[in-house]
Coordinates of N, CA and C and ligand atoms in Angstrom, one line a residue:
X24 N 108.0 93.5 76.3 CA 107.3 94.2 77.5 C 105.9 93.5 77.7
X25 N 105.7 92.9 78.9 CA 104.5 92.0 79.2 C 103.2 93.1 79.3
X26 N 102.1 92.9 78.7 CA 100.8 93.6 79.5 C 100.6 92.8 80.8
X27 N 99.9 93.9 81.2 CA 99.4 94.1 82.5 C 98.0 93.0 82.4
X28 N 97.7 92.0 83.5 CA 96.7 90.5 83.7 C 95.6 91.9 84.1
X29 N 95.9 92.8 84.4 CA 94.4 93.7 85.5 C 94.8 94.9 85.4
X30 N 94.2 95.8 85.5 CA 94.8 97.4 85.4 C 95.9 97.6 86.6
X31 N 97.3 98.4 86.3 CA 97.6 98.4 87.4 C 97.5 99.4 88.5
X32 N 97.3 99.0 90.0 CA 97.1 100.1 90.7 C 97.5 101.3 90.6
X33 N 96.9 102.0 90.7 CA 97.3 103.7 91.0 C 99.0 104.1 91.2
X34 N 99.8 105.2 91.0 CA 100.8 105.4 91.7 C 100.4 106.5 92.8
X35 N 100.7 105.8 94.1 CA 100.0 106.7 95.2 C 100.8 108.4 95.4
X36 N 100.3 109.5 95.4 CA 101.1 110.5 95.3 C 100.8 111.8 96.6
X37 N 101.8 112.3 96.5 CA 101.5 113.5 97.5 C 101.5 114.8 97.0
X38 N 100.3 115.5 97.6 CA 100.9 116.8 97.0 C 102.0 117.9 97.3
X39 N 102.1 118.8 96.6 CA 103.8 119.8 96.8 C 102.9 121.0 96.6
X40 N 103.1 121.9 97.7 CA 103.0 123.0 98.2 C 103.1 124.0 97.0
X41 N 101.8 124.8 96.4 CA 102.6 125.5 95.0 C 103.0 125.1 93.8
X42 N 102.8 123.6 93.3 CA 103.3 123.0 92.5 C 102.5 122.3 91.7
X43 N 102.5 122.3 90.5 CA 101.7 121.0 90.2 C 102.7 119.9 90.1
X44 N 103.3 119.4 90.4 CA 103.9 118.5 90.7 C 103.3 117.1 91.8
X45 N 103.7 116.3 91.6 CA 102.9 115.2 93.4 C 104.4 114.6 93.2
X46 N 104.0 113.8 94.6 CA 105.5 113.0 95.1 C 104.7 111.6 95.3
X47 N 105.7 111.3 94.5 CA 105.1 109.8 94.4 C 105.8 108.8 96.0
X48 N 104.6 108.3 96.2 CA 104.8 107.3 97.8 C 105.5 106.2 97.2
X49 N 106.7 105.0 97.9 CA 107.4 104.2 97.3 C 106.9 103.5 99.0
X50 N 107.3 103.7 100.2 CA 106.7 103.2 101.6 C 106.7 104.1 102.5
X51 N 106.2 103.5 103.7 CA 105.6 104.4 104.9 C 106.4 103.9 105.6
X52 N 107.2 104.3 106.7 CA 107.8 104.0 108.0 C 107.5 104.6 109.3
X53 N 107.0 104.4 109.8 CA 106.4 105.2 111.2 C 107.2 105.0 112.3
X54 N 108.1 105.4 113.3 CA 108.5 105.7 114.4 C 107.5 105.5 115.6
X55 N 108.0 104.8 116.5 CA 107.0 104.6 117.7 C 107.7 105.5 118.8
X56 N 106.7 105.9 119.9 CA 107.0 106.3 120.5 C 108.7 106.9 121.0
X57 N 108.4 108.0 119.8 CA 110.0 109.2 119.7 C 109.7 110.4 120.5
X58 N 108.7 110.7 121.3 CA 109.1 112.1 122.0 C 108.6 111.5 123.7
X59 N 109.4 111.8 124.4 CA 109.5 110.9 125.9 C 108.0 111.3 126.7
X60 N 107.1 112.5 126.6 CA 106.0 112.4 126.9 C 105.3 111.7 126.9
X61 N 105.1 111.4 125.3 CA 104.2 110.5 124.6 C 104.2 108.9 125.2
X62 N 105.9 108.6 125.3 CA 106.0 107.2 125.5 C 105.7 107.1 127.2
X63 N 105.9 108.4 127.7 CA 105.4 107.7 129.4 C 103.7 107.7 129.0
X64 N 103.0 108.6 128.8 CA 101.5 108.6 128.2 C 101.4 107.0 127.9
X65 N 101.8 106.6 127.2 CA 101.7 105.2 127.0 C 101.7 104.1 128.0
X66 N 102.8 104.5 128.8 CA 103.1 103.5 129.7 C 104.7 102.8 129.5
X67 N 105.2 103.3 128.8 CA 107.0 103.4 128.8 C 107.7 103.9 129.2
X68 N 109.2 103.0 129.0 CA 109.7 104.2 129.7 C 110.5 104.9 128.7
X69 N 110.6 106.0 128.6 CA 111.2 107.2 127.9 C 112.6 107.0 127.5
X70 N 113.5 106.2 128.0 CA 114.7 106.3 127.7 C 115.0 105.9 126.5
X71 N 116.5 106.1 125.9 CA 116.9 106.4 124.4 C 117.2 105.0 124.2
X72 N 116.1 104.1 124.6 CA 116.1 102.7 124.1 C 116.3 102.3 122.6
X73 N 116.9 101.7 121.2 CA 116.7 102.2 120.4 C 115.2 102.2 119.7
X74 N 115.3 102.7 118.9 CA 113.9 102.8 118.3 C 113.2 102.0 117.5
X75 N 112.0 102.0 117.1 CA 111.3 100.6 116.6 C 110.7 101.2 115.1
X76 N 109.9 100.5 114.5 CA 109.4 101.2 113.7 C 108.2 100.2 113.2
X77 N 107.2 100.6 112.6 CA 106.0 99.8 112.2 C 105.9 100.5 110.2
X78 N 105.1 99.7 110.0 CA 104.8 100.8 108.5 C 103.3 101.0 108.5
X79 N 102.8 101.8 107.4 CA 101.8 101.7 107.1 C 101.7 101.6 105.6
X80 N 100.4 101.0 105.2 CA 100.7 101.2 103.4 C 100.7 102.2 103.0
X81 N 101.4 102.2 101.6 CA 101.6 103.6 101.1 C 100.7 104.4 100.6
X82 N 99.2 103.1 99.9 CA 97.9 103.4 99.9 C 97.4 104.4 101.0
X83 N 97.5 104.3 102.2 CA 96.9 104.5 103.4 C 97.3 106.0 103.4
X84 N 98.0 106.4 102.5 CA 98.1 108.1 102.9 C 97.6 109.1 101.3
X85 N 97.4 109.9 102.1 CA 96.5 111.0 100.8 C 96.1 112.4 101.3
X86 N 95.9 113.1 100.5 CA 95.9 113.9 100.4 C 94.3 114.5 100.9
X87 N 94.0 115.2 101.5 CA 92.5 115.8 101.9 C 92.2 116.5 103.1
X88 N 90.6 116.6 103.1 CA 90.7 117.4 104.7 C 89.1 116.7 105.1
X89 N 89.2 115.4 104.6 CA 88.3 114.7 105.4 C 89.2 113.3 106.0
X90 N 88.5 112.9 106.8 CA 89.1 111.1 107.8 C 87.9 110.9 108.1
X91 N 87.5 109.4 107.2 CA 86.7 109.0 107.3 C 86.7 107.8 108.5
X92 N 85.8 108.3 109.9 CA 85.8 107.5 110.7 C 86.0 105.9 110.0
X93 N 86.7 104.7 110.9 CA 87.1 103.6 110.4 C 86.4 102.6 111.0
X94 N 85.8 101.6 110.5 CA 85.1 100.0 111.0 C 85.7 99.7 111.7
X95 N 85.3 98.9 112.8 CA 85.9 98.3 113.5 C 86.4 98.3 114.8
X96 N 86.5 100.0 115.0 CA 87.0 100.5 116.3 C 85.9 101.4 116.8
X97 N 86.1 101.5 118.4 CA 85.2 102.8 118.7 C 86.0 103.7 119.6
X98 N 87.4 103.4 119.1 CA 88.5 104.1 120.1 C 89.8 104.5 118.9
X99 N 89.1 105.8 118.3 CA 90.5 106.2 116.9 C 91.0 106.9 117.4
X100 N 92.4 107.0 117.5 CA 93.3 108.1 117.9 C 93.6 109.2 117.1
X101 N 94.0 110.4 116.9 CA 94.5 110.9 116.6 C 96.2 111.1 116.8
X102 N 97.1 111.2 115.8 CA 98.7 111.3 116.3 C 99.7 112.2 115.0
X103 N 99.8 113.5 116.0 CA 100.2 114.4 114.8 C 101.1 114.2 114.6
X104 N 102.7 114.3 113.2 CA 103.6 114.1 113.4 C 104.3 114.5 111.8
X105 N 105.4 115.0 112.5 CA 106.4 115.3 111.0 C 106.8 114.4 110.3
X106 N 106.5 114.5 108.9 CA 106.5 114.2 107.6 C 107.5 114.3 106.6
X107 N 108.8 113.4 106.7 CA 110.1 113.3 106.1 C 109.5 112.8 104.4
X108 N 110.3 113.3 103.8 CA 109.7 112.4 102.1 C 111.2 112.6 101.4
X109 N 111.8 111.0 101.3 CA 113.1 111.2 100.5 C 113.3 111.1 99.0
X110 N 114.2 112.0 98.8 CA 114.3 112.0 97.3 C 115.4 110.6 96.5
X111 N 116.0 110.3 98.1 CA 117.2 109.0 97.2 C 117.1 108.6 98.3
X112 N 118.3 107.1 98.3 CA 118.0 106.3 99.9 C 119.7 105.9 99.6
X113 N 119.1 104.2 100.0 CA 120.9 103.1 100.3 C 120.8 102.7 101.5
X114 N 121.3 101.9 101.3 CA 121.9 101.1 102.7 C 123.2 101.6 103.8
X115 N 122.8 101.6 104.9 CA 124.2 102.2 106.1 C 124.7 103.3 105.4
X116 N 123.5 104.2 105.3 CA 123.4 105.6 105.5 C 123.8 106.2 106.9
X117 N 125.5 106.9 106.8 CA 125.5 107.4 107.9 C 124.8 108.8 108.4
X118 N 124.9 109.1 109.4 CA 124.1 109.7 110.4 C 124.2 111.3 109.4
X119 N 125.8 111.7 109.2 CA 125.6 113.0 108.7 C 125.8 113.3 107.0
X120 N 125.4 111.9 106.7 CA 125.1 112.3 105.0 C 123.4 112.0 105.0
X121 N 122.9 111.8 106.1 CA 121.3 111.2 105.9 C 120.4 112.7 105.2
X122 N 120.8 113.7 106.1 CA 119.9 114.7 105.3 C 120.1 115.4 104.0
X123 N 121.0 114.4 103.3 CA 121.2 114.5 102.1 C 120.3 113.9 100.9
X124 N 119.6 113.2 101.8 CA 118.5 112.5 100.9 C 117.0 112.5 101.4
X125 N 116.5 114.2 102.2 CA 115.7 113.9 102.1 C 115.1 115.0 101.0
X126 N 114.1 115.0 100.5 CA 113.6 116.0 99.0 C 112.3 116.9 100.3
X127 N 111.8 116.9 101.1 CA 111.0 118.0 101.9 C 110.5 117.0 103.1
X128 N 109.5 118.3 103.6 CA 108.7 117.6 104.8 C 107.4 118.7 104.4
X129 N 106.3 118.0 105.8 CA 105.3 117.8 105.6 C 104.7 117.5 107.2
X130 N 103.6 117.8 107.0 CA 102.5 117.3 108.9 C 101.8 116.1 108.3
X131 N 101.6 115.3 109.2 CA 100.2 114.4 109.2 C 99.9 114.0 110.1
X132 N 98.9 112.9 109.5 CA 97.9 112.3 110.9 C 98.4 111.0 110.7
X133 N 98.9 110.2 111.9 CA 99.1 108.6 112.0 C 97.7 108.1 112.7
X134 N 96.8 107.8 112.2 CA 95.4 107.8 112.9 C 95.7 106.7 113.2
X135 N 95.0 106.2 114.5 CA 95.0 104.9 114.9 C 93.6 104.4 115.9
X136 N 93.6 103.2 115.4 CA 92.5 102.5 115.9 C 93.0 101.7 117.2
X137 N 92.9 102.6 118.3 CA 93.4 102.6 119.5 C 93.5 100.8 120.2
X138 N 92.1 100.6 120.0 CA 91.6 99.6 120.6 C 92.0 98.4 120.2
X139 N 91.9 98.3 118.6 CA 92.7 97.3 117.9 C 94.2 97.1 118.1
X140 N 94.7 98.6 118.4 CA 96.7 98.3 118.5 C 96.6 97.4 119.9
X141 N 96.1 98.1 120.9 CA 96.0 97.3 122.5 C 95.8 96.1 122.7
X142 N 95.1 95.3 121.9 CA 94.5 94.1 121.3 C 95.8 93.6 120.7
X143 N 96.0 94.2 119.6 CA 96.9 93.7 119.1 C 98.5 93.5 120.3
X144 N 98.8 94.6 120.6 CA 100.0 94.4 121.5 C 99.8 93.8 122.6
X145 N 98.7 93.5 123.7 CA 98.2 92.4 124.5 C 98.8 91.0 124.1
X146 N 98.3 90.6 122.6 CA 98.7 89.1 122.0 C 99.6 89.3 121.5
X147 N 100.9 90.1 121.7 CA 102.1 90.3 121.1 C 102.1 89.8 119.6
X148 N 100.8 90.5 118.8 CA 100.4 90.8 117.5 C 101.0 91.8 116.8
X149 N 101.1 91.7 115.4 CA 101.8 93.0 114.3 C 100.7 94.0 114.8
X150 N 101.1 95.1 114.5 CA 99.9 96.3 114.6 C 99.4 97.0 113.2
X151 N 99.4 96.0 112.2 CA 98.6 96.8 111.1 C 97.3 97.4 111.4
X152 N 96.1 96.3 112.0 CA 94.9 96.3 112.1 C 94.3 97.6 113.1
X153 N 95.8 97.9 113.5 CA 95.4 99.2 114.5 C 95.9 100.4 113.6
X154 N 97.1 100.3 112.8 CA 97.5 101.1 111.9 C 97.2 101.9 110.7
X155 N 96.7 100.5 109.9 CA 97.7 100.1 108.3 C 96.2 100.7 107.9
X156 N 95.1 100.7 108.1 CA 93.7 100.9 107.5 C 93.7 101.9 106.5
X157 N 92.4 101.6 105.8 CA 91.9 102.9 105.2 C 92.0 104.2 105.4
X158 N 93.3 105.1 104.7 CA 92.8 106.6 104.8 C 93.1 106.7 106.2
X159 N 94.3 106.0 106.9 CA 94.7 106.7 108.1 C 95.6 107.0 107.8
X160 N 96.1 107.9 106.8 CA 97.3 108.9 107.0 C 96.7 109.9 106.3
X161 N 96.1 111.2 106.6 CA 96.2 112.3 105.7 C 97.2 113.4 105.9
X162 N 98.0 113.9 104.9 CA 99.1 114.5 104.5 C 99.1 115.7 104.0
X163 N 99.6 116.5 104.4 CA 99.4 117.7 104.5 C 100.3 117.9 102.9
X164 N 100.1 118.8 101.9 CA 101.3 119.1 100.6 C 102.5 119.6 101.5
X165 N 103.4 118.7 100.6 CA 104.6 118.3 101.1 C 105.5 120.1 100.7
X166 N 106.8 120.5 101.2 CA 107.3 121.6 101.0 C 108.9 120.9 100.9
X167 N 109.6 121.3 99.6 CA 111.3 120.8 99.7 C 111.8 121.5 100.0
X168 N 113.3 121.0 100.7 CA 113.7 121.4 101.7 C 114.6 122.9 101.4
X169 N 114.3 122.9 99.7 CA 114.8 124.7 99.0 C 113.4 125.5 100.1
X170 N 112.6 125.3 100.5 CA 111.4 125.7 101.1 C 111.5 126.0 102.7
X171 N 111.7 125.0 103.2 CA 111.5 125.0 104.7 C 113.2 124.1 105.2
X172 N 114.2 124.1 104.4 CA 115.1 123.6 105.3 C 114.8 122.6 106.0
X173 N 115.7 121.9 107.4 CA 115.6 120.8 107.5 C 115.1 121.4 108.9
X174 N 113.5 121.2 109.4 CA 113.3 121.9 110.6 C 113.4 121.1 111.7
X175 N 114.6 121.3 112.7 CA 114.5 120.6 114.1 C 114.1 121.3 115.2
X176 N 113.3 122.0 115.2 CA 112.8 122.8 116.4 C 111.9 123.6 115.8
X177 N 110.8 123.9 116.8 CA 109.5 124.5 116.4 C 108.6 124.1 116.8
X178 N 107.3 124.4 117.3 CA 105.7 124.2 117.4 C 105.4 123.1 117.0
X179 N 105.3 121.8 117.3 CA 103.8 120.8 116.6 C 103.0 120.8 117.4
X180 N 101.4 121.3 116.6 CA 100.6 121.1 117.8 C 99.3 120.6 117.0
X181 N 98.4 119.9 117.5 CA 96.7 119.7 117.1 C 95.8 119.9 117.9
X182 N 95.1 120.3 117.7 CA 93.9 121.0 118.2 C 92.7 120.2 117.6
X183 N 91.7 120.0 118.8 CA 90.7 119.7 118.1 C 89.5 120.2 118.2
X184 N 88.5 120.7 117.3 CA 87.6 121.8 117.8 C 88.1 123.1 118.1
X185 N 89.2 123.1 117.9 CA 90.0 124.8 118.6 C 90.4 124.4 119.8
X186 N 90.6 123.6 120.2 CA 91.1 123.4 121.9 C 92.0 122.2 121.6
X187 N 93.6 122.8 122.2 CA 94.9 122.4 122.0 C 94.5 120.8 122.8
X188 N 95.1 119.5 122.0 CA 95.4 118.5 122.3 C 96.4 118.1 122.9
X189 N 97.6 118.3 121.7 CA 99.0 117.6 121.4 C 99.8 118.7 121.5
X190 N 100.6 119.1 122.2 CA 101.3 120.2 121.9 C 103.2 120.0 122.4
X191 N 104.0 119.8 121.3 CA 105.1 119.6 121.6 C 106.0 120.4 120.7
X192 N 107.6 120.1 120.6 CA 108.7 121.0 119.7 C 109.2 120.0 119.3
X193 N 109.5 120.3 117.9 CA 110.3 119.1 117.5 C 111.6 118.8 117.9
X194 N 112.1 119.6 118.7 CA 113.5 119.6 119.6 C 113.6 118.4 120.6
X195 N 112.2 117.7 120.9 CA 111.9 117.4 121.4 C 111.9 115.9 120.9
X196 N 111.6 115.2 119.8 CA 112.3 114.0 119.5 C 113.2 113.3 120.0
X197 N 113.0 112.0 120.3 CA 114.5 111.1 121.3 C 115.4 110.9 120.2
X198 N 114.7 110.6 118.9 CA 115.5 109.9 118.0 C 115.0 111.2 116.4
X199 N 116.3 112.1 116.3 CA 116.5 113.0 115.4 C 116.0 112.6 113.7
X200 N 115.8 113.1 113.0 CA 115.2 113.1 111.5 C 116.7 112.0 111.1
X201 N 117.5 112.5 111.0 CA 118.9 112.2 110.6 C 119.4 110.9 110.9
X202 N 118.7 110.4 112.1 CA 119.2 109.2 112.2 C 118.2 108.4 112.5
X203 N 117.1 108.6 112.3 CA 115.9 107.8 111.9 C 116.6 107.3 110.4
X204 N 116.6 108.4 109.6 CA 117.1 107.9 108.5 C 118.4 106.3 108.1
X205 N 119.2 107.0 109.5 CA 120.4 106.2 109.2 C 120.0 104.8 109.8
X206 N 119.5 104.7 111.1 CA 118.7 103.4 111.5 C 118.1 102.4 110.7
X207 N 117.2 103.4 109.9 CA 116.5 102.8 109.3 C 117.0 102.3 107.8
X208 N 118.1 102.4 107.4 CA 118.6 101.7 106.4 C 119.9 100.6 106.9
X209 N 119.9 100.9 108.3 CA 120.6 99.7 108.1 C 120.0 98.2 108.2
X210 N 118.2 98.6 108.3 CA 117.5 97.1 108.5 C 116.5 97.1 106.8
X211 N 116.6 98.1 106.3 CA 115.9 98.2 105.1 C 116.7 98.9 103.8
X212 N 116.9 98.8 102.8 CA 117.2 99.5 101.9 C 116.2 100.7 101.8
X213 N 116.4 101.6 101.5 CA 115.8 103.0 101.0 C 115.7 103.6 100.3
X214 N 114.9 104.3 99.4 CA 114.5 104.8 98.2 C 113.8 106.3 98.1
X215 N 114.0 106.7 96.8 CA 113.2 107.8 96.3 C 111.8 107.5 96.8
X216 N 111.0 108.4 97.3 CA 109.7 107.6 97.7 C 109.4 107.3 98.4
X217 N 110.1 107.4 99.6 CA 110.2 106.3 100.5 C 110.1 107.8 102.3
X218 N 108.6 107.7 102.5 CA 108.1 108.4 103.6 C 108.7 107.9 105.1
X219 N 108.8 109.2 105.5 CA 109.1 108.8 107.4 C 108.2 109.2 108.2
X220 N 107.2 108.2 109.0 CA 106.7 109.3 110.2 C 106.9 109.4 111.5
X221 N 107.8 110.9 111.8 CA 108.7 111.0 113.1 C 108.3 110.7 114.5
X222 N 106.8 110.0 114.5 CA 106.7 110.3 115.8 C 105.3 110.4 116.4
X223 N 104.8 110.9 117.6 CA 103.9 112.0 117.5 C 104.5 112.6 119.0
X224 N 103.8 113.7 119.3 CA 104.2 114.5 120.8 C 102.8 113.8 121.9
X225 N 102.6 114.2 123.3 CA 102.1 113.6 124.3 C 100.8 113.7 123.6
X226 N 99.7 114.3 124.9 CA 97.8 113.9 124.4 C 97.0 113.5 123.2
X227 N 97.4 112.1 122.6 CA 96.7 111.4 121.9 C 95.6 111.1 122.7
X228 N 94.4 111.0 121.7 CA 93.2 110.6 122.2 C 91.9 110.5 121.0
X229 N 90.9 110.3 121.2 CA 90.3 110.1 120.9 C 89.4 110.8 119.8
X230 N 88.8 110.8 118.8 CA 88.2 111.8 117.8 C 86.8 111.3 117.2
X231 N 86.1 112.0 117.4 CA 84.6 111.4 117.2 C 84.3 112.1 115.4
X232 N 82.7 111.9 114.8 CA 82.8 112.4 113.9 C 82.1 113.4 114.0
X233 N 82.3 114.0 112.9 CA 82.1 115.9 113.3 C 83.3 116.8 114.1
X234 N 84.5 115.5 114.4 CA 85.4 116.9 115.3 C 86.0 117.3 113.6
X235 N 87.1 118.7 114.6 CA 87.9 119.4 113.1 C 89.3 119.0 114.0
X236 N 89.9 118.4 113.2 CA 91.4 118.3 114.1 C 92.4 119.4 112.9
X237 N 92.8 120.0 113.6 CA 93.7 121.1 113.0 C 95.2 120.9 113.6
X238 N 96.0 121.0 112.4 CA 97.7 120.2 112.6 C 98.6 121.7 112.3
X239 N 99.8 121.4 113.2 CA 100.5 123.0 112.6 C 101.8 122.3 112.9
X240 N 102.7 122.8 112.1 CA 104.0 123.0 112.1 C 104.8 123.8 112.2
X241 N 105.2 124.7 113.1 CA 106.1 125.9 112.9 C 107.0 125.6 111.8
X242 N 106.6 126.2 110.5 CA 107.2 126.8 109.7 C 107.5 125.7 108.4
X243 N 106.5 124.4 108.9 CA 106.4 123.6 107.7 C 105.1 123.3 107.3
X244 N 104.2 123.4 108.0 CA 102.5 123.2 107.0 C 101.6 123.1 108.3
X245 N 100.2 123.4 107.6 CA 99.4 123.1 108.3 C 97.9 122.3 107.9
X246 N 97.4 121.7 108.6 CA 96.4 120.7 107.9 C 95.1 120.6 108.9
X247 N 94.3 120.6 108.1 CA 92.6 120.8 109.0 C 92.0 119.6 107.9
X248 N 91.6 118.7 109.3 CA 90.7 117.7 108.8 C 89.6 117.2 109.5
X249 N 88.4 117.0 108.9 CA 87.2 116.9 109.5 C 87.1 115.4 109.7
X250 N 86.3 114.9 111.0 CA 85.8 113.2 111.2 C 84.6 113.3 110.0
X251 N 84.6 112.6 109.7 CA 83.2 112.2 109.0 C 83.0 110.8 109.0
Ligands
LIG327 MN1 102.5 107.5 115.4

């Protein structure tokens, strides 16, 4: 057994609702534009085109109830969205064994540095630099699915300051939990560890410091986080 040349990084983890337990992150997969408001808000068009996906690092998400405004930008978004965390994976996972592997869900924030993705997709660039940063995912403790079952319909909403932003149902997804899953292993292998994020619903916008953006999920978590 070789030692380690440098200490080795952290194992990045999440918290579980009531537990001392954490869930350990293995990768990020983020969903673009999955609920048809959002993507006309954008400037797309809404139809069940297939779906895309970007990552973020697995560093990039944590646990808290601060977001630390990010360098670089003066246009951060806010993007609320449900929080898949699988307990096993595989390859050409079909569609109705996929919710077989996932171990709970969870709310968070896909924060984005607005100005940099636009930039970036302008020069038909990767969108890490708008993405992947510092502490743009905070994560709400995760709940397994002995907890909250597999929720397809319900409330997502964020608020900022107390005054509703984002307000959508998860019924409302183009592209279902289940087959994100399956999609997504037929271009990647998949793992224990291995996070989804579904989405977000329409009024993304902007978050200064000092706002409170407050996340809800009918019947799967909720999360309040300060700009600072
Ligand atoms: Mn997003």
């Amino acid at each position: 057994m070789p030692s380690f040349a440098i200490a080795p990084p952290p194992v990045v983890t999440l918290a579980i609702a009531g537990s001392d337990q954490v869930f350990p992150v293995r990768r990020v997969y983020c969903i673009g534009r999955n609920y048809a408001a959002h993507a006309i808000e954008m400037g797309h068009d809404p139809s069940r085109e297939a779906p895309f996906f970007f990552q973020k690092n697995p560093d990039n998400l944590y646990v808290g109830d601060t977001f630390a405004y990010p360098s670089q930008s003066t246009d951060v978004h806010h993007e609320i969205e449900l929080v898949v965390a699988l307990k096993s994976g595989g390859v050409s996972i079909p569609v109705d064994q996929a919710l077989d592997h996932v171990w709970g869900y969870g709310v968070g924030l896909d924060m984005t540095r607005r100005d940099l993705q636009a930039q970036a997709k302008a020069a038909g660039r990767p969108w890490e630099i708008g993405k992947a940063f510092e502490r743009s995912g905070p994560v709400s403790a995760l709940k397994p699915v002995e907890m909250v079952g597999h929720p397809a319909a319900g409330l997502i909403q964020l608020k900022v300051n107390g005054t509703p932003r984002q307000t959508g149902d998860l019924n409302q997804l183009i592209w279902k939990v289940p087959e994100m899953i399956a999609y997504l292993s037929d271009y990647f292998e998949l793992a224990a560890g291995d996070v989804i994020m579904t989405g977000t619903p329409s009024g993304v916008g902007e978050v200064h410091r000092g706002d409170v953006m407050d996340c809800h999920i009918d019947g799967v978590a909720d999360l309040s986080v300060t700009v600072i």
